[in-house]
Short mmCIF file of C-alpha atoms and ligand atoms in Angstrom, two decimals:
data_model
loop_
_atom_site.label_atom_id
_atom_site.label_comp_id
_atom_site.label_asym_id
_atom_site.label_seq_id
_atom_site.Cartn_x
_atom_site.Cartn_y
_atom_site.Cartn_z
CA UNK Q 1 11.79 -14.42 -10.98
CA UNK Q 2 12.11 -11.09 -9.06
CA UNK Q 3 11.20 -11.20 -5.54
CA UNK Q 4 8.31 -9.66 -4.52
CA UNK Q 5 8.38 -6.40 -2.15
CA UNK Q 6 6.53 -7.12 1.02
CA UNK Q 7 3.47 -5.20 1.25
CA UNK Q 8 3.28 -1.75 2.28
CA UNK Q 9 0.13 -0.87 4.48
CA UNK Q 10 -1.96 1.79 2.98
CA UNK Q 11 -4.55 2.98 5.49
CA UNK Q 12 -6.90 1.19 8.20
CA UNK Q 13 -9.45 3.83 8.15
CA UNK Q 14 -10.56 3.65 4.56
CA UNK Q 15 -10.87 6.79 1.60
CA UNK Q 16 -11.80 9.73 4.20
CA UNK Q 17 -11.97 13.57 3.37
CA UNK Q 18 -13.56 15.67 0.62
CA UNK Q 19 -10.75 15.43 -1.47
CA UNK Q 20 -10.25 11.90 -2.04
CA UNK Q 21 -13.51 11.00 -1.94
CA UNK Q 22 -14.74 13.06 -4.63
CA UNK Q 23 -11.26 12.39 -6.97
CA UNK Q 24 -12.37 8.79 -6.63
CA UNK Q 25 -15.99 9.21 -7.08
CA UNK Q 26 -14.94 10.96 -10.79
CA UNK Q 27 -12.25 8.04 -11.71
CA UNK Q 28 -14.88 5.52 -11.02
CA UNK Q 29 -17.42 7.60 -12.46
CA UNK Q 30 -15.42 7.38 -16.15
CA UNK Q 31 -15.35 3.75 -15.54
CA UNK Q 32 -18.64 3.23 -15.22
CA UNK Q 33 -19.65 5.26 -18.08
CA UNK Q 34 -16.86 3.52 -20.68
CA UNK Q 35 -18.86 0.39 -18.94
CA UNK Q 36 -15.44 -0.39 -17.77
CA UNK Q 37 -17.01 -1.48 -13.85
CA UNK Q 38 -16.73 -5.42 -13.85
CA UNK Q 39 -20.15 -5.61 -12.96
CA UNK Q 40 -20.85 -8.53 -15.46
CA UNK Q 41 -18.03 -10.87 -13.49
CA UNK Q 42 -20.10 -11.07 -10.42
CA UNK Q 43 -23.63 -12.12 -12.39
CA UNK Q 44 -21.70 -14.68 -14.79
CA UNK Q 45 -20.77 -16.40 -11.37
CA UNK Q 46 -24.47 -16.28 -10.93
CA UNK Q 47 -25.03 -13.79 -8.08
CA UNK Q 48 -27.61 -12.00 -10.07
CA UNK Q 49 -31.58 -12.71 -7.22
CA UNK Q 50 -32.10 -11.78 -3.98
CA UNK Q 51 -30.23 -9.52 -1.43
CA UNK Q 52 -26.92 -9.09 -1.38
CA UNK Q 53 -24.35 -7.26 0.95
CA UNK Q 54 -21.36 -5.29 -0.71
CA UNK Q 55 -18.52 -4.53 1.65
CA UNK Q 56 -16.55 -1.06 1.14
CA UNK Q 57 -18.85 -0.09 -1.89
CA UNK Q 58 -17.27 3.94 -2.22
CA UNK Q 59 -18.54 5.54 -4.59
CA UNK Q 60 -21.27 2.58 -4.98
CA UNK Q 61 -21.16 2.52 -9.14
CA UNK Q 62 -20.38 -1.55 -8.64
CA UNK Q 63 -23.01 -2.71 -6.57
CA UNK Q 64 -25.52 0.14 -8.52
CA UNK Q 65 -24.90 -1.48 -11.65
CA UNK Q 66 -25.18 -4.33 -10.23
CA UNK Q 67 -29.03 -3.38 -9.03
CA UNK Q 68 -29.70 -1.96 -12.36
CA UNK Q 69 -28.48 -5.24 -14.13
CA UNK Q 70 -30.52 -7.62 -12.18
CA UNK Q 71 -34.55 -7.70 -10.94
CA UNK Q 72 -36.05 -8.22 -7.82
CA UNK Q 73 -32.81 -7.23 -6.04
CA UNK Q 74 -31.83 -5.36 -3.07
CA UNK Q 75 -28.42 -4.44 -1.55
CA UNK Q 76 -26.96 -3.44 1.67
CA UNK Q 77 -23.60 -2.08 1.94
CA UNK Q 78 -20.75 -1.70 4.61
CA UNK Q 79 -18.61 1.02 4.84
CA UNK Q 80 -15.95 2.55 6.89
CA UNK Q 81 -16.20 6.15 5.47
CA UNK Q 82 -18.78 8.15 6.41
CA UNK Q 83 -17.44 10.54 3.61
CA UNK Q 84 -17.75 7.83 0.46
CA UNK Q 85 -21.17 6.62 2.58
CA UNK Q 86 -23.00 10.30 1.52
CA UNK Q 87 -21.41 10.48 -2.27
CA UNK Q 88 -22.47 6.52 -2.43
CA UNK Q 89 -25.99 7.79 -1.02
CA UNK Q 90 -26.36 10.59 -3.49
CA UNK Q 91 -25.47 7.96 -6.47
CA UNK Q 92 -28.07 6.49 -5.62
CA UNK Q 93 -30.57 8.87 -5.64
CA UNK Q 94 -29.04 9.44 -9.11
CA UNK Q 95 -30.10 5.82 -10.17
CA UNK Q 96 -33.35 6.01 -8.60
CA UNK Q 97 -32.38 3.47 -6.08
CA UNK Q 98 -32.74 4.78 -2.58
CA UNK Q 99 -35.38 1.99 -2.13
CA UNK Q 100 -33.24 -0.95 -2.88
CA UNK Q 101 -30.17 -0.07 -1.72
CA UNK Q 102 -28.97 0.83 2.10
CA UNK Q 103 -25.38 2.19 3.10
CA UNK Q 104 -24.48 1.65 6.61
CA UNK Q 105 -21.07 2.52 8.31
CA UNK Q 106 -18.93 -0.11 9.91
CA UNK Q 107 -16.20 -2.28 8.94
CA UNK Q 108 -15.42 -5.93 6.83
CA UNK Q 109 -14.09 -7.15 10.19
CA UNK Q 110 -17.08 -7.24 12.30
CA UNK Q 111 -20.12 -6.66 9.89
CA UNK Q 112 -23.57 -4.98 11.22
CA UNK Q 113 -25.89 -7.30 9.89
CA UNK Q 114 -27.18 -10.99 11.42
CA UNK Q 115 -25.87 -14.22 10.72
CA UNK Q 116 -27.57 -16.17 7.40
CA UNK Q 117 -28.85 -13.01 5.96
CA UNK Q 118 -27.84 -12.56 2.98
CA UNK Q 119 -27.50 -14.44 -0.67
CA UNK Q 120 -24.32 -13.17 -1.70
CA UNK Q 121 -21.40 -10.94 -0.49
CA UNK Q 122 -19.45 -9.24 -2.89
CA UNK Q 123 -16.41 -6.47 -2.70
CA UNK Q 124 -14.20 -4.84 -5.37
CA UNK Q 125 -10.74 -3.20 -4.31
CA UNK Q 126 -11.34 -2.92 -0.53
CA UNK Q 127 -9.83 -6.01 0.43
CA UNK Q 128 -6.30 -4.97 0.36
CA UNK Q 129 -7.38 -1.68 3.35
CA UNK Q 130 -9.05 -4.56 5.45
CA UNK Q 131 -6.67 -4.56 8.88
CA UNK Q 132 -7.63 -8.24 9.01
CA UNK Q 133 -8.98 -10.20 6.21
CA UNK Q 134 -9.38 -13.38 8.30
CA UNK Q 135 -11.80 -11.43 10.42
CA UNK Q 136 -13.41 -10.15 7.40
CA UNK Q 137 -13.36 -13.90 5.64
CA UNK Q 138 -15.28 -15.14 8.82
CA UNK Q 139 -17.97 -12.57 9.03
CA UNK Q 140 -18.54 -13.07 4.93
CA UNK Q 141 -19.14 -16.74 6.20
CA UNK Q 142 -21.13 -15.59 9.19
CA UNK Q 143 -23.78 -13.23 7.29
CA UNK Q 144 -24.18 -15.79 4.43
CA UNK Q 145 -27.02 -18.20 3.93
CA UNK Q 146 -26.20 -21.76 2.97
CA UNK Q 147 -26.04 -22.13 -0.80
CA UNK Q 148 -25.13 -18.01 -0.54
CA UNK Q 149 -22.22 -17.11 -3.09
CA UNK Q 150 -19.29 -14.97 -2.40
CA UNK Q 151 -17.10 -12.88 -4.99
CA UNK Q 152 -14.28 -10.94 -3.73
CA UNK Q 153 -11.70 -9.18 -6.11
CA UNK Q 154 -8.98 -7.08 -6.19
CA UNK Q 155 -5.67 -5.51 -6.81
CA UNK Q 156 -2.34 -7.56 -6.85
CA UNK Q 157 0.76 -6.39 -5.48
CA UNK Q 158 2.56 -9.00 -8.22
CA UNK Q 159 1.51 -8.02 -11.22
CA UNK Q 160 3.55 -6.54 -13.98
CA UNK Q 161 5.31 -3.43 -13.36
CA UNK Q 162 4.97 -2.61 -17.07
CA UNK Q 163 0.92 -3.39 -16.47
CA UNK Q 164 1.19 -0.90 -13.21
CA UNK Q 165 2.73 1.75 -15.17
CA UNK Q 166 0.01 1.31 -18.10
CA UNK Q 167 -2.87 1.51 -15.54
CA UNK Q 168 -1.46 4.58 -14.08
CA UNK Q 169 -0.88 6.38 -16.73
CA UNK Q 170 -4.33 5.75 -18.07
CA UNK Q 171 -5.77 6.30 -14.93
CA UNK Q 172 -8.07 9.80 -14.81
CA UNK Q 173 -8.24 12.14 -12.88
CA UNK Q 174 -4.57 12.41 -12.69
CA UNK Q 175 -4.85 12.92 -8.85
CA UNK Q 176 -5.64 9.56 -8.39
CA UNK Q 177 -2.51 8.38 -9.76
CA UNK Q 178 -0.66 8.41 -6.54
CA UNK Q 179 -3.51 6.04 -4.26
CA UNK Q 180 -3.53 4.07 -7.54
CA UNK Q 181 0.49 3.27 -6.50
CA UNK Q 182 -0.18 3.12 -2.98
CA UNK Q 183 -3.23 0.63 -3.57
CA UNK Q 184 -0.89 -1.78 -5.74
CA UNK Q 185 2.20 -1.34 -2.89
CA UNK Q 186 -1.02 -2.52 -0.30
CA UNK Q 187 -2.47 -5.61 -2.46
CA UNK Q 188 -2.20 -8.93 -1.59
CA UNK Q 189 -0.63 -11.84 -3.91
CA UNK Q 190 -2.34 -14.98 -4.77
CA UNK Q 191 -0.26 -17.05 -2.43
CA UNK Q 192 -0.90 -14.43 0.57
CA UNK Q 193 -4.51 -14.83 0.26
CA UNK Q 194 -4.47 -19.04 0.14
CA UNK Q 195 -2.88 -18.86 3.23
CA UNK Q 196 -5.03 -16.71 5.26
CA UNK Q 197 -7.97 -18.22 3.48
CA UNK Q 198 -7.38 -21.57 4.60
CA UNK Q 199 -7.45 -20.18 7.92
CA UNK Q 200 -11.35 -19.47 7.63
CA UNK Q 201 -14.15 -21.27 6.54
CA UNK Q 202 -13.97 -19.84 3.37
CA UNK Q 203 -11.03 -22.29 2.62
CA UNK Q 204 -12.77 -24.21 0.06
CA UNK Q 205 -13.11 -20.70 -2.31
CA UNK Q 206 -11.87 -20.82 -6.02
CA UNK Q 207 -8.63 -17.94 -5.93
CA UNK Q 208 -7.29 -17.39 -9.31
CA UNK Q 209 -5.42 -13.89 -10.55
CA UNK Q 210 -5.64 -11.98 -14.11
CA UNK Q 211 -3.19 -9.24 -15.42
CA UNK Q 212 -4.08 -6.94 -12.41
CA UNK Q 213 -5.53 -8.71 -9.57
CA UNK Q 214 -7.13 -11.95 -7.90
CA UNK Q 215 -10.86 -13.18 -7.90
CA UNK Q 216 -11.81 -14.83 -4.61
CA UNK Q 217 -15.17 -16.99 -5.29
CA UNK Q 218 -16.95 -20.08 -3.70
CA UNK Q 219 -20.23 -20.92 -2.29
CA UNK Q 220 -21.27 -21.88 2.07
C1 SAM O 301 -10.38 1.46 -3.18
S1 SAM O 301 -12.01 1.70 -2.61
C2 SAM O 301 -12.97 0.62 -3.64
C3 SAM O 301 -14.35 1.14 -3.81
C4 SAM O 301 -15.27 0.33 -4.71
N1 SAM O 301 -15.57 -0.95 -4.16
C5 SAM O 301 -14.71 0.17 -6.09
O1 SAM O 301 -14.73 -0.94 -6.64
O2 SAM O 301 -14.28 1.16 -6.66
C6 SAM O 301 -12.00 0.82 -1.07
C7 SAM O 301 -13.23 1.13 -0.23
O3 SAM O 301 -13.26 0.26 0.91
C8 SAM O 301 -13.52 1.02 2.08
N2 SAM O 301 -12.93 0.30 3.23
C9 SAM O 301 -11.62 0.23 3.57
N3 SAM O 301 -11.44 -0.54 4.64
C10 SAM O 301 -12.67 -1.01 4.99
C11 SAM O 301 -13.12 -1.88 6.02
N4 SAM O 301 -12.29 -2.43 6.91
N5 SAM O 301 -14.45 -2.15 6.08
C12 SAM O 301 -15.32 -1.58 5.19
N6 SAM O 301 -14.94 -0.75 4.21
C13 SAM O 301 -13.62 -0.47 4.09
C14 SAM O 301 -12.87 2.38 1.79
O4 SAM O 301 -13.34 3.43 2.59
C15 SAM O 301 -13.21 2.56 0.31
O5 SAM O 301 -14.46 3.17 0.12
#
Protein backbone atom coordinates (compact mmCIF):
# COMPACT_ATOMS: atom_id res chain seq x y z
CA UNK A 1 0.00 0.00 0.00
CA UNK A 2 1.41 3.53 -0.66
CA UNK A 3 2.19 5.49 2.31
CA UNK A 4 0.21 8.17 3.10
CA UNK A 5 1.59 11.95 2.90
CA UNK A 6 1.34 13.56 6.26
CA UNK A 7 -1.12 16.20 6.31
CA UNK A 8 -0.57 19.55 5.09
CA UNK A 9 -2.30 22.38 7.23
CA UNK A 10 -4.63 24.44 5.23
CA UNK A 11 -5.70 27.50 7.23
CA UNK A 12 -6.69 28.17 11.06
CA UNK A 13 -8.78 31.09 10.30
CA UNK A 14 -11.40 29.51 8.12
CA UNK A 15 -12.79 30.66 4.19
CA UNK A 16 -12.21 34.63 4.68
CA UNK A 17 -12.45 37.35 1.85
CA UNK A 18 -14.95 38.18 -0.90
CA UNK A 19 -13.43 36.03 -3.22
CA UNK A 20 -13.51 32.76 -1.72
CA UNK A 21 -16.42 33.14 -0.04
CA UNK A 22 -18.58 33.85 -2.84
CA UNK A 23 -16.62 31.01 -5.31
CA UNK A 24 -17.71 28.65 -2.58
CA UNK A 25 -21.10 29.94 -1.97
CA UNK A 26 -21.72 29.15 -6.08
CA UNK A 27 -19.98 25.47 -5.92
CA UNK A 28 -22.18 24.65 -3.06
CA UNK A 29 -24.94 26.42 -4.51
CA UNK A 30 -24.86 23.75 -7.76
CA UNK A 31 -24.79 21.12 -5.19
CA UNK A 32 -27.61 21.93 -3.57
CA UNK A 33 -29.65 22.46 -6.55
CA UNK A 34 -28.48 18.86 -8.35
CA UNK A 35 -29.70 17.86 -4.57
CA UNK A 36 -26.19 16.71 -4.37
CA UNK A 37 -25.88 18.30 -0.31
CA UNK A 38 -25.94 15.04 1.92
CA UNK A 39 -28.58 16.44 3.81
CA UNK A 40 -30.56 13.08 3.92
CA UNK A 41 -27.34 11.26 5.83
CA UNK A 42 -27.80 13.30 8.88
CA UNK A 43 -31.91 12.62 9.21
CA UNK A 44 -31.47 8.74 8.32
CA UNK A 45 -29.22 8.76 11.55
CA UNK A 46 -32.30 10.28 13.02
CA UNK A 47 -31.31 13.88 13.83
CA UNK A 48 -34.37 15.16 12.15
CA UNK A 49 -36.65 17.30 15.98
CA UNK A 50 -35.57 19.84 18.00
CA UNK A 51 -32.58 22.32 17.92
CA UNK A 52 -29.59 21.61 16.63
CA UNK A 53 -26.11 23.41 16.42
CA UNK A 54 -24.06 23.21 13.05
CA UNK A 55 -20.41 24.07 13.41
CA UNK A 56 -18.63 25.97 10.34
CA UNK A 57 -21.98 25.98 8.29
CA UNK A 58 -20.42 28.55 5.15
CA UNK A 59 -22.51 29.06 2.88
CA UNK A 60 -25.33 27.37 5.22
CA UNK A 61 -27.13 25.20 2.16
CA UNK A 62 -26.52 21.93 4.68
CA UNK A 63 -28.00 22.89 7.75
CA UNK A 64 -30.89 25.02 5.45
CA UNK A 65 -31.89 21.95 3.89
CA UNK A 66 -31.71 20.46 6.71
CA UNK A 67 -34.50 23.07 8.30
CA UNK A 68 -36.51 22.77 5.22
CA UNK A 69 -36.48 18.85 5.46
CA UNK A 70 -37.58 18.57 8.97
CA UNK A 71 -40.60 20.43 11.25
CA UNK A 72 -40.55 22.06 14.35
CA UNK A 73 -36.79 22.70 14.02
CA UNK A 74 -34.43 25.36 14.78
CA UNK A 75 -30.65 25.75 14.24
CA UNK A 76 -27.80 27.69 15.55
CA UNK A 77 -24.60 27.83 13.85
CA UNK A 78 -20.83 28.54 14.65
CA UNK A 79 -18.62 30.15 12.52
CA UNK A 80 -15.22 31.54 12.26
CA UNK A 81 -15.82 33.81 9.17
CA UNK A 82 -17.52 36.72 9.52
CA UNK A 83 -17.42 36.81 5.61
CA UNK A 84 -19.34 33.16 4.98
CA UNK A 85 -21.50 34.36 8.39
CA UNK A 86 -23.32 37.38 6.04
CA UNK A 87 -23.63 35.12 2.60
CA UNK A 88 -24.94 32.20 5.18
CA UNK A 89 -27.32 35.06 6.62
CA UNK A 90 -28.56 36.20 3.27
CA UNK A 91 -29.32 32.31 2.33
CA UNK A 92 -31.36 32.40 4.68
CA UNK A 93 -33.41 35.11 4.07
CA UNK A 94 -33.58 33.34 0.68
CA UNK A 95 -35.28 30.24 2.38
CA UNK A 96 -37.44 32.23 4.49
CA UNK A 97 -35.62 31.13 7.53
CA UNK A 98 -34.25 34.05 9.46
CA UNK A 99 -36.60 32.89 12.30
CA UNK A 100 -35.27 29.45 12.78
CA UNK A 101 -31.95 29.75 12.12
CA UNK A 102 -29.07 31.99 14.01
CA UNK A 103 -25.33 32.42 12.77
CA UNK A 104 -22.98 33.45 15.38
CA UNK A 105 -19.11 33.88 15.00
CA UNK A 106 -16.68 31.88 17.04
CA UNK A 107 -14.87 28.77 16.70
CA UNK A 108 -15.41 24.53 17.05
CA UNK A 109 -12.79 24.79 19.81
CA UNK A 110 -14.50 26.75 22.39
CA UNK A 111 -18.24 26.99 21.28
CA UNK A 112 -20.57 30.13 22.39
CA UNK A 113 -23.42 28.34 23.55
CA UNK A 114 -24.14 26.56 27.27
CA UNK A 115 -23.54 23.19 28.23
CA UNK A 116 -26.71 20.52 27.49
CA UNK A 117 -28.26 22.75 24.99
CA UNK A 118 -28.68 21.30 22.19
CA UNK A 119 -30.19 17.86 20.49
CA UNK A 120 -27.73 17.34 17.94
CA UNK A 121 -24.42 18.79 16.56
CA UNK A 122 -23.66 18.32 13.15
CA UNK A 123 -20.66 19.66 10.66
CA UNK A 124 -19.79 18.92 7.00
CA UNK A 125 -16.11 19.65 5.68
CA UNK A 126 -14.91 21.95 8.51
CA UNK A 127 -13.36 19.46 10.54
CA UNK A 128 -10.19 19.12 8.72
CA UNK A 129 -9.54 23.60 9.34
CA UNK A 130 -10.28 22.88 13.13
CA UNK A 131 -6.61 23.82 14.88
CA UNK A 132 -7.68 21.23 17.46
CA UNK A 133 -10.30 18.70 17.00
CA UNK A 134 -9.95 17.31 20.55
CA UNK A 135 -10.98 20.73 21.75
CA UNK A 136 -13.69 20.77 19.30
CA UNK A 137 -14.73 16.86 20.19
CA UNK A 138 -15.07 18.07 23.91
CA UNK A 139 -17.17 21.11 23.42
CA UNK A 140 -19.58 18.85 20.88
CA UNK A 141 -19.81 16.73 24.18
CA UNK A 142 -20.14 19.79 26.36
CA UNK A 143 -23.17 21.60 24.44
CA UNK A 144 -25.02 18.24 23.97
CA UNK A 145 -27.95 16.97 25.95
CA UNK A 146 -27.92 13.38 27.08
CA UNK A 147 -29.52 11.14 24.46
CA UNK A 148 -28.29 14.28 21.92
CA UNK A 149 -26.80 12.79 18.55
CA UNK A 150 -23.73 13.91 16.84
CA UNK A 151 -22.80 13.59 12.98
CA UNK A 152 -19.58 14.86 11.84
CA UNK A 153 -18.24 14.25 8.20
CA UNK A 154 -15.70 15.02 6.01
CA UNK A 155 -12.93 14.89 3.54
CA UNK A 156 -10.15 12.15 3.63
CA UNK A 157 -6.68 12.77 2.93
CA UNK A 158 -6.53 8.72 1.86
CA UNK A 159 -8.75 8.35 -0.58
CA UNK A 160 -8.08 7.51 -4.16
CA UNK A 161 -6.00 9.74 -6.12
CA UNK A 162 -7.93 8.66 -9.23
CA UNK A 163 -11.32 9.65 -7.00
CA UNK A 164 -9.41 13.18 -6.15
CA UNK A 165 -8.72 13.84 -9.67
CA UNK A 166 -12.51 12.90 -10.68
CA UNK A 167 -13.88 15.28 -7.97
CA UNK A 168 -11.74 18.02 -9.16
CA UNK A 169 -12.29 17.95 -12.37
CA UNK A 170 -16.01 17.89 -11.85
CA UNK A 171 -15.82 20.36 -9.39
CA UNK A 172 -17.54 23.99 -10.61
CA UNK A 173 -16.64 26.88 -10.51
CA UNK A 174 -13.28 26.01 -11.74
CA UNK A 175 -11.74 28.43 -9.12
CA UNK A 176 -12.48 26.21 -6.54
CA UNK A 177 -10.42 23.57 -7.87
CA UNK A 178 -7.31 24.59 -6.12
CA UNK A 179 -8.98 24.76 -2.11
CA UNK A 180 -10.63 21.54 -3.35
CA UNK A 181 -6.66 20.11 -3.44
CA UNK A 182 -5.66 21.97 -0.53
CA UNK A 183 -8.82 20.66 1.50
CA UNK A 184 -7.92 16.88 0.56
CA UNK A 185 -3.85 17.66 1.39
CA UNK A 186 -5.62 19.04 5.06
CA UNK A 187 -8.12 15.95 5.76
CA UNK A 188 -7.73 13.63 8.27
CA UNK A 189 -7.61 9.63 7.76
CA UNK A 190 -9.76 7.23 9.55
CA UNK A 191 -7.00 6.05 11.81
CA UNK A 192 -6.01 9.87 12.68
CA UNK A 193 -9.39 10.56 13.88
CA UNK A 194 -9.72 7.10 16.26
CA UNK A 195 -6.89 8.28 17.91
CA UNK A 196 -7.72 11.72 18.85
CA UNK A 197 -11.24 10.57 19.39
CA UNK A 198 -10.47 8.24 22.00
CA UNK A 199 -8.91 11.04 23.65
CA UNK A 200 -12.45 12.72 24.29
CA UNK A 201 -15.57 11.64 25.47
CA UNK A 202 -16.75 11.15 22.23
CA UNK A 203 -14.66 7.85 22.15
CA UNK A 204 -17.51 5.60 21.97
CA UNK A 205 -18.63 7.35 18.27
CA UNK A 206 -19.22 5.00 15.19
CA UNK A 207 -16.09 6.31 12.50
CA UNK A 208 -16.40 4.62 9.24
CA UNK A 209 -15.04 6.22 5.64
CA UNK A 210 -16.71 6.04 1.96
CA UNK A 211 -14.92 6.80 -1.42
CA UNK A 212 -14.17 10.44 -0.27
CA UNK A 213 -14.30 10.90 3.35
CA UNK A 214 -15.21 9.65 7.02
CA UNK A 215 -18.61 9.87 8.96
CA UNK A 216 -18.08 10.49 12.68
CA UNK A 217 -21.53 9.51 14.55
CA UNK A 218 -22.62 8.39 18.13
CA UNK A 219 -24.95 9.48 20.75
CA UNK A 220 -23.97 11.23 24.87
C1 LIG B 1 -14.93 23.83 3.65
S1 LIG B 1 -16.10 24.84 4.46
C2 LIG B 1 -17.50 23.77 4.65
C3 LIG B 1 -18.76 24.55 4.67
C4 LIG B 1 -20.05 23.75 4.79
N1 LIG B 1 -20.16 23.10 6.05
C5 LIG B 1 -20.19 22.75 3.68
O1 LIG B 1 -20.55 21.59 3.93
O2 LIG B 1 -20.00 23.13 2.53
C6 LIG B 1 -15.46 24.90 6.11
C7 LIG B 1 -16.14 25.97 6.95
O3 LIG B 1 -15.71 25.85 8.32
C8 LIG B 1 -15.36 27.13 8.81
N2 LIG B 1 -14.36 26.93 9.90
C9 LIG B 1 -13.05 26.62 9.75
N3 LIG B 1 -12.47 26.48 10.95
C10 LIG B 1 -13.43 26.67 11.88
C11 LIG B 1 -13.43 26.63 13.31
N4 LIG B 1 -12.33 26.37 14.01
N5 LIG B 1 -14.61 26.88 13.94
C12 LIG B 1 -15.74 27.17 13.23
N6 LIG B 1 -15.79 27.23 11.89
C13 LIG B 1 -14.65 26.97 11.21
C14 LIG B 1 -14.81 27.86 7.59
O4 LIG B 1 -14.79 29.26 7.71
C15 LIG B 1 -15.77 27.38 6.50
O5 LIG B 1 -16.92 28.18 6.41
Amino acid sequence: MAKIKPRIIETDEGIQGDFNVTTYDKMQRRLRDKGWIETNRIIAFGIDSGLALEIGPGPGYLGLEWLKKTTNTHLKCVEISRDMIEIAEKNAKEYNFIDRVEYKQGKAEVIPFSDNMFDAVFTNGSLHEWPDPMKAFNEIYRVLKKGGKFFISDLRRDMNPFMACFLKINSQPKEIRPGLISSINAAYTKEEIVVILNKTPLKNAIVSKNMIGIEIKGIK
